[in-house]
mmCIF file with all atom_site columns, C-alpha atoms in Angstrom:
data_model
loop_
_atom_site.group_PDB
_atom_site.id
_atom_site.type_symbol
_atom_site.label_atom_id
_atom_site.label_alt_id
_atom_site.label_comp_id
_atom_site.label_asym_id
_atom_site.label_entity_id
_atom_site.label_seq_id
_atom_site.pdbx_PDB_ins_code
_atom_site.Cartn_x
_atom_site.Cartn_y
_atom_site.Cartn_z
_atom_site.occupancy
_atom_site.B_iso_or_equiv
_atom_site.pdbx_formal_charge
_atom_site.auth_seq_id
_atom_site.auth_comp_id
_atom_site.auth_asym_id
_atom_site.auth_atom_id
_atom_site.pdbx_PDB_model_num
ATOM 1   C CA . UNK A 1 1   ? -20.417 -0.476  49.649  1.00 49.00 ? 765 UNK A CA 1
ATOM 2   C CA . UNK A 1 2   ? -23.474 -0.291  46.971  1.00 54.00 ? 766 UNK A CA 1
ATOM 3   C CA . UNK A 1 3   ? -21.054 -0.937  43.933  1.00 56.00 ? 767 UNK A CA 1
ATOM 4   C CA . UNK A 1 4   ? -19.516 -4.308  45.907  1.00 55.00 ? 768 UNK A CA 1
ATOM 5   C CA . UNK A 1 5   ? -22.928 -5.457  46.143  1.00 56.00 ? 769 UNK A CA 1
ATOM 6   C CA . UNK A 1 6   ? -23.900 -4.786  42.749  1.00 56.00 ? 770 UNK A CA 1
ATOM 7   C CA . UNK A 1 7   ? -21.169 -6.437  41.475  1.00 58.00 ? 771 UNK A CA 1
ATOM 8   C CA . UNK A 1 8   ? -21.475 -9.854  43.340  1.00 63.00 ? 772 UNK A CA 1
ATOM 9   C CA . UNK A 1 9   ? -25.041 -10.627 42.226  1.00 69.00 ? 773 UNK A CA 1
ATOM 10  C CA . UNK A 1 10  ? -25.325 -13.646 40.091  1.00 70.00 ? 774 UNK A CA 1
ATOM 11  C CA . UNK A 1 11  ? -26.048 -13.503 36.826  1.00 72.00 ? 775 UNK A CA 1
ATOM 12  C CA . UNK A 1 12  ? -28.502 -15.405 34.985  1.00 79.00 ? 776 UNK A CA 1
ATOM 13  C CA . UNK A 1 13  ? -26.825 -18.455 33.339  1.00 87.00 ? 777 UNK A CA 1
ATOM 14  C CA . UNK A 1 14  ? -27.758 -19.052 29.427  1.00 83.00 ? 778 UNK A CA 1
ATOM 15  C CA . UNK A 1 15  ? -30.668 -21.422 29.090  1.00 87.00 ? 779 UNK A CA 1
ATOM 16  C CA . UNK A 1 16  ? -29.714 -24.432 27.300  1.00 85.00 ? 780 UNK A CA 1
ATOM 17  C CA . UNK A 1 17  ? -31.508 -22.867 23.698  1.00 81.00 ? 781 UNK A CA 1
ATOM 18  C CA . UNK A 1 18  ? -28.770 -19.846 24.047  1.00 80.00 ? 782 UNK A CA 1
ATOM 19  C CA . UNK A 1 19  ? -26.604 -22.541 24.633  1.00 85.00 ? 783 UNK A CA 1
ATOM 20  C CA . UNK A 1 20  ? -27.606 -24.533 21.734  1.00 81.00 ? 784 UNK A CA 1
ATOM 21  C CA . UNK A 1 21  ? -27.545 -21.177 19.193  1.00 85.00 ? 785 UNK A CA 1
ATOM 22  C CA . UNK A 1 22  ? -24.365 -20.009 20.383  1.00 82.00 ? 786 UNK A CA 1
ATOM 23  C CA . UNK A 1 23  ? -23.088 -23.167 19.520  1.00 84.00 ? 787 UNK A CA 1
ATOM 24  C CA . UNK A 1 24  ? -24.248 -23.621 16.130  1.00 83.00 ? 788 UNK A CA 1
ATOM 25  C CA . UNK A 1 25  ? -23.463 -19.598 15.216  1.00 80.00 ? 789 UNK A CA 1
ATOM 26  C CA . UNK A 1 26  ? -20.362 -21.176 15.504  1.00 84.00 ? 790 UNK A CA 1
ATOM 27  C CA . UNK A 1 27  ? -20.646 -24.034 13.498  1.00 86.00 ? 791 UNK A CA 1
ATOM 28  C CA . UNK A 1 28  ? -21.755 -21.474 10.762  1.00 85.00 ? 792 UNK A CA 1
ATOM 29  C CA . UNK A 1 29  ? -18.987 -19.364 11.291  1.00 87.00 ? 793 UNK A CA 1
ATOM 30  C CA . UNK A 1 30  ? -16.312 -22.062 10.788  1.00 94.00 ? 794 UNK A CA 1
ATOM 31  C CA . UNK A 1 31  ? -16.257 -21.525 6.973   1.00 93.00 ? 795 UNK A CA 1
ATOM 32  C CA . UNK A 1 32  ? -15.678 -17.622 7.249   1.00 95.00 ? 796 UNK A CA 1
ATOM 33  C CA . UNK A 1 33  ? -13.218 -18.345 10.193  1.00 95.00 ? 797 UNK A CA 1
ATOM 34  C CA . UNK A 1 34  ? -11.029 -21.142 8.026   1.00 96.00 ? 798 UNK A CA 1
ATOM 35  C CA . UNK A 1 35  ? -10.949 -18.188 5.069   1.00 96.00 ? 799 UNK A CA 1
ATOM 36  C CA . UNK A 1 36  ? -9.890  -15.684 7.166   1.00 96.00 ? 800 UNK A CA 1
ATOM 37  C CA . UNK A 1 37  ? -6.804  -18.328 8.515   1.00 96.00 ? 801 UNK A CA 1
ATOM 38  C CA . UNK A 1 38  ? -6.350  -18.391 4.300   1.00 97.00 ? 802 UNK A CA 1
ATOM 39  C CA . UNK A 1 39  ? -6.147  -14.922 3.881   1.00 97.00 ? 803 UNK A CA 1
ATOM 40  C CA . UNK A 1 40  ? -3.935  -14.268 7.280   1.00 97.00 ? 804 UNK A CA 1
ATOM 41  C CA . UNK A 1 41  ? -1.672  -16.577 5.511   1.00 98.00 ? 805 UNK A CA 1
ATOM 42  C CA . UNK A 1 42  ? -1.510  -15.178 2.062   1.00 97.00 ? 806 UNK A CA 1
ATOM 43  C CA . UNK A 1 43  ? -1.298  -11.670 3.397   1.00 97.00 ? 807 UNK A CA 1
ATOM 44  C CA . UNK A 1 44  ? 1.684   -11.869 5.716   1.00 98.00 ? 808 UNK A CA 1
ATOM 45  C CA . UNK A 1 45  ? 3.507   -13.972 3.105   1.00 97.00 ? 809 UNK A CA 1
ATOM 46  C CA . UNK A 1 46  ? 2.999   -11.517 0.587   1.00 97.00 ? 810 UNK A CA 1
ATOM 47  C CA . UNK A 1 47  ? 4.050   -8.991  2.819   1.00 97.00 ? 811 UNK A CA 1
ATOM 48  C CA . UNK A 1 48  ? 6.923   -10.855 3.709   1.00 97.00 ? 812 UNK A CA 1
ATOM 49  C CA . UNK A 1 49  ? 8.039   -11.311 0.120   1.00 96.00 ? 813 UNK A CA 1
ATOM 50  C CA . UNK A 1 50  ? 7.272   -7.695  -0.513  1.00 96.00 ? 814 UNK A CA 1
ATOM 51  C CA . UNK A 1 51  ? 9.768   -6.363  1.981   1.00 96.00 ? 815 UNK A CA 1
ATOM 52  C CA . UNK A 1 52  ? 12.292  -9.285  1.017   1.00 96.00 ? 816 UNK A CA 1
ATOM 53  C CA . UNK A 1 53  ? 12.050  -7.900  -2.980  1.00 94.00 ? 817 UNK A CA 1
ATOM 54  C CA . UNK A 1 54  ? 12.799  -3.994  -1.187  1.00 93.00 ? 818 UNK A CA 1
ATOM 55  C CA . UNK A 1 55  ? 16.174  -4.354  -1.814  1.00 93.00 ? 819 UNK A CA 1
ATOM 56  C CA . UNK A 1 56  ? 15.481  -5.476  -5.208  1.00 87.00 ? 820 UNK A CA 1
ATOM 57  C CA . UNK A 1 57  ? 13.458  -2.092  -6.055  1.00 88.00 ? 821 UNK A CA 1
ATOM 58  C CA . UNK A 1 58  ? 16.663  0.384   -5.946  1.00 90.00 ? 822 UNK A CA 1
ATOM 59  C CA . UNK A 1 59  ? 17.346  1.118   -9.428  1.00 88.00 ? 823 UNK A CA 1
ATOM 60  C CA . UNK A 1 60  ? 15.191  -1.215  -10.910 1.00 88.00 ? 824 UNK A CA 1
ATOM 61  C CA . UNK A 1 61  ? 11.915  -0.092  -12.093 1.00 92.00 ? 825 UNK A CA 1
ATOM 62  C CA . UNK A 1 62  ? 10.440  -3.570  -11.929 1.00 91.00 ? 826 UNK A CA 1
ATOM 63  C CA . UNK A 1 63  ? 11.740  -4.329  -8.921  1.00 92.00 ? 827 UNK A CA 1
ATOM 64  C CA . UNK A 1 64  ? 10.098  -1.423  -7.977  1.00 94.00 ? 828 UNK A CA 1
ATOM 65  C CA . UNK A 1 65  ? 6.490   -2.095  -9.569  1.00 95.00 ? 829 UNK A CA 1
ATOM 66  C CA . UNK A 1 66  ? 7.265   -5.900  -8.144  1.00 95.00 ? 830 UNK A CA 1
ATOM 67  C CA . UNK A 1 67  ? 7.983   -4.842  -4.426  1.00 95.00 ? 831 UNK A CA 1
ATOM 68  C CA . UNK A 1 68  ? 5.278   -1.884  -4.390  1.00 96.00 ? 832 UNK A CA 1
ATOM 69  C CA . UNK A 1 69  ? 2.417   -4.434  -6.138  1.00 97.00 ? 833 UNK A CA 1
ATOM 70  C CA . UNK A 1 70  ? 2.942   -7.105  -3.481  1.00 97.00 ? 834 UNK A CA 1
ATOM 71  C CA . UNK A 1 71  ? 2.993   -4.839  -0.469  1.00 97.00 ? 835 UNK A CA 1
ATOM 72  C CA . UNK A 1 72  ? -0.447  -2.839  -1.923  1.00 98.00 ? 836 UNK A CA 1
ATOM 73  C CA . UNK A 1 73  ? -1.917  -6.710  -2.533  1.00 98.00 ? 837 UNK A CA 1
ATOM 74  C CA . UNK A 1 74  ? -0.473  -7.822  1.091   1.00 98.00 ? 838 UNK A CA 1
ATOM 75  C CA . UNK A 1 75  ? -2.176  -5.074  2.958   1.00 98.00 ? 839 UNK A CA 1
ATOM 76  C CA . UNK A 1 76  ? -5.737  -5.491  0.745   1.00 97.00 ? 840 UNK A CA 1
ATOM 77  C CA . UNK A 1 77  ? -5.481  -9.278  1.628   1.00 98.00 ? 841 UNK A CA 1
ATOM 78  C CA . UNK A 1 78  ? -5.344  -8.634  5.158   1.00 98.00 ? 842 UNK A CA 1
ATOM 79  C CA . UNK A 1 79  ? -8.227  -5.807  5.030   1.00 98.00 ? 843 UNK A CA 1
ATOM 80  C CA . UNK A 1 80  ? -10.186 -8.309  3.570   1.00 97.00 ? 844 UNK A CA 1
ATOM 81  C CA . UNK A 1 81  ? -9.473  -10.571 6.071   1.00 97.00 ? 845 UNK A CA 1
ATOM 82  C CA . UNK A 1 82  ? -10.298 -8.273  8.937   1.00 97.00 ? 846 UNK A CA 1
ATOM 83  C CA . UNK A 1 83  ? -13.781 -7.643  7.030   1.00 97.00 ? 847 UNK A CA 1
ATOM 84  C CA . UNK A 1 84  ? -14.645 -11.506 6.441   1.00 97.00 ? 848 UNK A CA 1
ATOM 85  C CA . UNK A 1 85  ? -13.909 -11.784 10.496  1.00 95.00 ? 849 UNK A CA 1
ATOM 86  C CA . UNK A 1 86  ? -16.916 -8.972  10.362  1.00 96.00 ? 850 UNK A CA 1
ATOM 87  C CA . UNK A 1 87  ? -18.844 -10.735 8.414   1.00 95.00 ? 851 UNK A CA 1
ATOM 88  C CA . UNK A 1 88  ? -18.378 -8.095  5.229   1.00 97.00 ? 852 UNK A CA 1
ATOM 89  C CA . UNK A 1 89  ? -20.477 -9.802  2.268   1.00 96.00 ? 853 UNK A CA 1
ATOM 90  C CA . UNK A 1 90  ? -18.674 -8.158  0.091   1.00 97.00 ? 854 UNK A CA 1
ATOM 91  C CA . UNK A 1 91  ? -15.336 -9.039  1.823   1.00 97.00 ? 855 UNK A CA 1
ATOM 92  C CA . UNK A 1 92  ? -15.290 -12.539 -0.184  1.00 98.00 ? 856 UNK A CA 1
ATOM 93  C CA . UNK A 1 93  ? -15.190 -10.932 -3.802  1.00 97.00 ? 857 UNK A CA 1
ATOM 94  C CA . UNK A 1 94  ? -12.593 -8.472  -2.519  1.00 98.00 ? 858 UNK A CA 1
ATOM 95  C CA . UNK A 1 95  ? -10.109 -11.590 -1.466  1.00 98.00 ? 859 UNK A CA 1
ATOM 96  C CA . UNK A 1 96  ? -11.080 -12.813 -4.758  1.00 98.00 ? 860 UNK A CA 1
ATOM 97  C CA . UNK A 1 97  ? -10.116 -9.885  -7.033  1.00 98.00 ? 861 UNK A CA 1
ATOM 98  C CA . UNK A 1 98  ? -7.049  -9.291  -4.618  1.00 98.00 ? 862 UNK A CA 1
ATOM 99  C CA . UNK A 1 99  ? -6.078  -13.030 -5.946  1.00 98.00 ? 863 UNK A CA 1
ATOM 100 C CA . UNK A 1 100 ? -6.302  -12.075 -9.346  1.00 98.00 ? 864 UNK A CA 1
ATOM 101 C CA . UNK A 1 101 ? -4.212  -8.942  -9.029  1.00 98.00 ? 865 UNK A CA 1
ATOM 102 C CA . UNK A 1 102 ? -1.639  -11.119 -7.670  1.00 98.00 ? 866 UNK A CA 1
ATOM 103 C CA . UNK A 1 103 ? -2.222  -13.423 -10.811 1.00 98.00 ? 867 UNK A CA 1
ATOM 104 C CA . UNK A 1 104 ? -1.680  -10.148 -13.059 1.00 98.00 ? 868 UNK A CA 1
ATOM 105 C CA . UNK A 1 105 ? 1.462   -9.224  -10.872 1.00 97.00 ? 869 UNK A CA 1
ATOM 106 C CA . UNK A 1 106 ? 3.346   -12.750 -11.503 1.00 97.00 ? 870 UNK A CA 1
ATOM 107 C CA . UNK A 1 107 ? 1.924   -12.881 -14.877 1.00 97.00 ? 871 UNK A CA 1
ATOM 108 C CA . UNK A 1 108 ? 3.227   -9.586  -15.932 1.00 96.00 ? 872 UNK A CA 1
ATOM 109 C CA . UNK A 1 109 ? 6.679   -9.829  -14.609 1.00 95.00 ? 873 UNK A CA 1
ATOM 110 C CA . UNK A 1 110 ? 7.024   -13.249 -16.240 1.00 96.00 ? 874 UNK A CA 1
ATOM 111 C CA . UNK A 1 111 ? 6.123   -12.071 -19.689 1.00 96.00 ? 875 UNK A CA 1
ATOM 112 C CA . UNK A 1 112 ? 8.423   -9.252  -19.074 1.00 93.00 ? 876 UNK A CA 1
ATOM 113 C CA . UNK A 1 113 ? 11.306  -11.346 -18.448 1.00 91.00 ? 877 UNK A CA 1
ATOM 114 C CA . UNK A 1 114 ? 10.201  -13.719 -21.184 1.00 92.00 ? 878 UNK A CA 1
ATOM 115 C CA . UNK A 1 115 ? 10.420  -10.889 -23.499 1.00 92.00 ? 879 UNK A CA 1
ATOM 116 C CA . UNK A 1 116 ? 13.680  -9.445  -22.208 1.00 88.00 ? 880 UNK A CA 1
ATOM 117 C CA . UNK A 1 117 ? 15.098  -12.811 -22.828 1.00 85.00 ? 881 UNK A CA 1
ATOM 118 C CA . UNK A 1 118 ? 13.757  -12.846 -26.664 1.00 87.00 ? 882 UNK A CA 1
ATOM 119 C CA . UNK A 1 119 ? 14.134  -9.608  -27.670 1.00 86.00 ? 883 UNK A CA 1
ATOM 120 C CA . UNK A 1 120 ? 15.996  -7.724  -25.249 1.00 75.00 ? 884 UNK A CA 1
ATOM 121 C CA . UNK A 1 121 ? 19.635  -6.780  -25.124 1.00 64.00 ? 885 UNK A CA 1
ATOM 122 C CA . UNK A 1 122 ? 22.107  -9.440  -24.502 1.00 61.00 ? 886 UNK A CA 1
ATOM 123 C CA . UNK A 1 123 ? 23.112  -8.947  -20.824 1.00 65.00 ? 887 UNK A CA 1
ATOM 124 C CA . UNK A 1 124 ? 25.174  -12.153 -20.946 1.00 67.00 ? 888 UNK A CA 1
ATOM 125 C CA . UNK A 1 125 ? 26.974  -11.432 -24.115 1.00 65.00 ? 889 UNK A CA 1
ATOM 126 C CA . UNK A 1 126 ? 27.700  -7.721  -23.149 1.00 67.00 ? 890 UNK A CA 1
ATOM 127 C CA . UNK A 1 127 ? 29.136  -9.376  -19.934 1.00 71.00 ? 891 UNK A CA 1
ATOM 128 C CA . UNK A 1 128 ? 31.232  -12.001 -21.398 1.00 69.00 ? 892 UNK A CA 1
ATOM 129 C CA . UNK A 1 129 ? 32.546  -9.507  -24.165 1.00 70.00 ? 893 UNK A CA 1
ATOM 130 C CA . UNK A 1 130 ? 33.462  -7.286  -20.811 1.00 75.00 ? 894 UNK A CA 1
ATOM 131 C CA . UNK A 1 131 ? 35.377  -10.307 -19.075 1.00 76.00 ? 895 UNK A CA 1
ATOM 132 C CA . UNK A 1 132 ? 37.696  -12.334 -21.790 1.00 73.00 ? 896 UNK A CA 1
ATOM 133 C CA . UNK A 1 133 ? 38.330  -15.436 -18.531 1.00 77.00 ? 897 UNK A CA 1
ATOM 134 C CA . UNK A 1 134 ? 34.206  -15.739 -19.096 1.00 72.00 ? 898 UNK A CA 1
ATOM 135 C CA . UNK A 1 135 ? 34.382  -16.200 -22.807 1.00 71.00 ? 899 UNK A CA 1
ATOM 136 C CA . UNK A 1 136 ? 37.272  -19.031 -22.296 1.00 72.00 ? 900 UNK A CA 1
ATOM 137 C CA . UNK A 1 137 ? 34.709  -20.835 -19.410 1.00 73.00 ? 901 UNK A CA 1
ATOM 138 C CA . UNK A 1 138 ? 31.218  -20.232 -21.856 1.00 67.00 ? 902 UNK A CA 1
ATOM 139 C CA . UNK A 1 139 ? 32.308  -19.854 -24.859 1.00 66.00 ? 903 UNK A CA 1
ATOM 140 C CA . UNK A 1 140 ? 30.603  -17.313 -26.953 1.00 64.00 ? 904 UNK A CA 1
ATOM 141 C CA . UNK A 1 141 ? 28.061  -15.304 -25.958 1.00 64.00 ? 905 UNK A CA 1
ATOM 142 C CA . UNK A 1 142 ? 25.819  -16.521 -28.671 1.00 72.00 ? 906 UNK A CA 1
ATOM 143 C CA . UNK A 1 143 ? 26.160  -20.125 -27.386 1.00 72.00 ? 907 UNK A CA 1
ATOM 144 C CA . UNK A 1 144 ? 25.267  -19.436 -24.394 1.00 71.00 ? 908 UNK A CA 1
ATOM 145 C CA . UNK A 1 145 ? 22.178  -17.406 -24.945 1.00 76.00 ? 909 UNK A CA 1
ATOM 146 C CA . UNK A 1 146 ? 21.264  -19.751 -27.329 1.00 79.00 ? 910 UNK A CA 1
ATOM 147 C CA . UNK A 1 147 ? 21.247  -22.856 -24.633 1.00 80.00 ? 911 UNK A CA 1
ATOM 148 C CA . UNK A 1 148 ? 19.639  -20.258 -21.905 1.00 82.00 ? 912 UNK A CA 1
ATOM 149 C CA . UNK A 1 149 ? 16.907  -18.778 -23.783 1.00 86.00 ? 913 UNK A CA 1
ATOM 150 C CA . UNK A 1 150 ? 14.321  -21.592 -23.850 1.00 90.00 ? 914 UNK A CA 1
ATOM 151 C CA . UNK A 1 151 ? 15.505  -22.691 -20.823 1.00 91.00 ? 915 UNK A CA 1
ATOM 152 C CA . UNK A 1 152 ? 14.133  -19.680 -19.346 1.00 90.00 ? 916 UNK A CA 1
ATOM 153 C CA . UNK A 1 153 ? 11.166  -19.169 -21.279 1.00 93.00 ? 917 UNK A CA 1
ATOM 154 C CA . UNK A 1 154 ? 10.180  -22.628 -20.010 1.00 96.00 ? 918 UNK A CA 1
ATOM 155 C CA . UNK A 1 155 ? 10.873  -21.554 -16.691 1.00 96.00 ? 919 UNK A CA 1
ATOM 156 C CA . UNK A 1 156 ? 8.918   -18.502 -16.831 1.00 96.00 ? 920 UNK A CA 1
ATOM 157 C CA . UNK A 1 157 ? 5.990   -20.276 -18.826 1.00 97.00 ? 921 UNK A CA 1
ATOM 158 C CA . UNK A 1 158 ? 6.122   -22.952 -15.767 1.00 98.00 ? 922 UNK A CA 1
ATOM 159 C CA . UNK A 1 159 ? 5.916   -20.114 -13.246 1.00 97.00 ? 923 UNK A CA 1
ATOM 160 C CA . UNK A 1 160 ? 2.600   -18.455 -15.701 1.00 98.00 ? 924 UNK A CA 1
ATOM 161 C CA . UNK A 1 161 ? 1.023   -21.980 -15.414 1.00 98.00 ? 925 UNK A CA 1
ATOM 162 C CA . UNK A 1 162 ? 1.414   -22.444 -11.769 1.00 98.00 ? 926 UNK A CA 1
ATOM 163 C CA . UNK A 1 163 ? 0.613   -19.287 -10.774 1.00 97.00 ? 927 UNK A CA 1
ATOM 164 C CA . UNK A 1 164 ? -2.954  -19.558 -12.757 1.00 97.00 ? 928 UNK A CA 1
ATOM 165 C CA . UNK A 1 165 ? -3.669  -22.910 -10.934 1.00 97.00 ? 929 UNK A CA 1
ATOM 166 C CA . UNK A 1 166 ? -2.877  -21.425 -7.484  1.00 97.00 ? 930 UNK A CA 1
ATOM 167 C CA . UNK A 1 167 ? -4.249  -18.100 -7.805  1.00 97.00 ? 931 UNK A CA 1
ATOM 168 C CA . UNK A 1 168 ? -7.346  -19.351 -9.604  1.00 97.00 ? 932 UNK A CA 1
ATOM 169 C CA . UNK A 1 169 ? -8.086  -21.950 -7.007  1.00 97.00 ? 933 UNK A CA 1
ATOM 170 C CA . UNK A 1 170 ? -7.520  -19.141 -4.348  1.00 97.00 ? 934 UNK A CA 1
ATOM 171 C CA . UNK A 1 171 ? -9.744  -16.883 -6.391  1.00 97.00 ? 935 UNK A CA 1
ATOM 172 C CA . UNK A 1 172 ? -12.559 -19.346 -6.441  1.00 98.00 ? 936 UNK A CA 1
ATOM 173 C CA . UNK A 1 173 ? -12.172 -20.837 -2.752  1.00 97.00 ? 937 UNK A CA 1
ATOM 174 C CA . UNK A 1 174 ? -13.047 -16.979 -1.527  1.00 97.00 ? 938 UNK A CA 1
ATOM 175 C CA . UNK A 1 175 ? -15.207 -15.928 -4.236  1.00 98.00 ? 939 UNK A CA 1
ATOM 176 C CA . UNK A 1 176 ? -17.212 -19.432 -3.362  1.00 97.00 ? 940 UNK A CA 1
ATOM 177 C CA . UNK A 1 177 ? -17.271 -17.914 0.546   1.00 96.00 ? 941 UNK A CA 1
ATOM 178 C CA . UNK A 1 178 ? -19.748 -15.426 -0.243  1.00 96.00 ? 942 UNK A CA 1
ATOM 179 C CA . UNK A 1 179 ? -22.841 -17.983 -0.038  1.00 95.00 ? 943 UNK A CA 1
ATOM 180 C CA . UNK A 1 180 ? -21.367 -18.944 3.481   1.00 94.00 ? 944 UNK A CA 1
ATOM 181 C CA . UNK A 1 181 ? -21.082 -15.123 4.679   1.00 95.00 ? 945 UNK A CA 1
ATOM 182 C CA . UNK A 1 182 ? -24.693 -14.693 3.421   1.00 95.00 ? 946 UNK A CA 1
ATOM 183 C CA . UNK A 1 183 ? -26.262 -17.551 5.400   1.00 92.00 ? 947 UNK A CA 1
ATOM 184 C CA . UNK A 1 184 ? -24.106 -16.851 8.455   1.00 91.00 ? 948 UNK A CA 1
ATOM 185 C CA . UNK A 1 185 ? -25.973 -13.554 8.438   1.00 92.00 ? 949 UNK A CA 1
ATOM 186 C CA . UNK A 1 186 ? -29.387 -14.940 7.721   1.00 92.00 ? 950 UNK A CA 1
ATOM 187 C CA . UNK A 1 187 ? -29.539 -17.333 10.107  1.00 89.00 ? 951 UNK A CA 1
ATOM 188 C CA . UNK A 1 188 ? -27.697 -16.034 13.015  1.00 86.00 ? 952 UNK A CA 1
ATOM 189 C CA . UNK A 1 189 ? -29.813 -13.655 15.182  1.00 79.00 ? 953 UNK A CA 1
#
């Protein structure tokens, strides 16, 4: 009986000042929660891409590096999100550096593809030599390679440029959240 009576006792309501302080804390946390939402989207996107790239890792060292790198970056992004929601002032830097790591991974892959296209053994020419019906359709492998080579370089160059813009903006955004976390910790009782 005593337990039921103590549970039924009314709890004092928040004072208007306490309600105001609670609302202000929520307002101050808004930019931090928004950054955590961005980190969740980025982290889960990288995780999905890591899983989708895993089948290409079979028998390919480059594919394995990409899949493992994306997986590690996804894990780190989600870890940074968690720390951000705990108002860790170091979390924005972790997330910013993670975006720069993603930029390095994407750029490294693109440079690898460009170098392979320019200086590597010609997979297309070898395929045309092995299949005479392709020679009739495409002509000599050298002609097709001459057509394809600049387009491959332009494509991967464009991917690098877009990645610099996207990951650069994302990294800047995360790095700029530190002042909001510090302000929240300083101003919120």
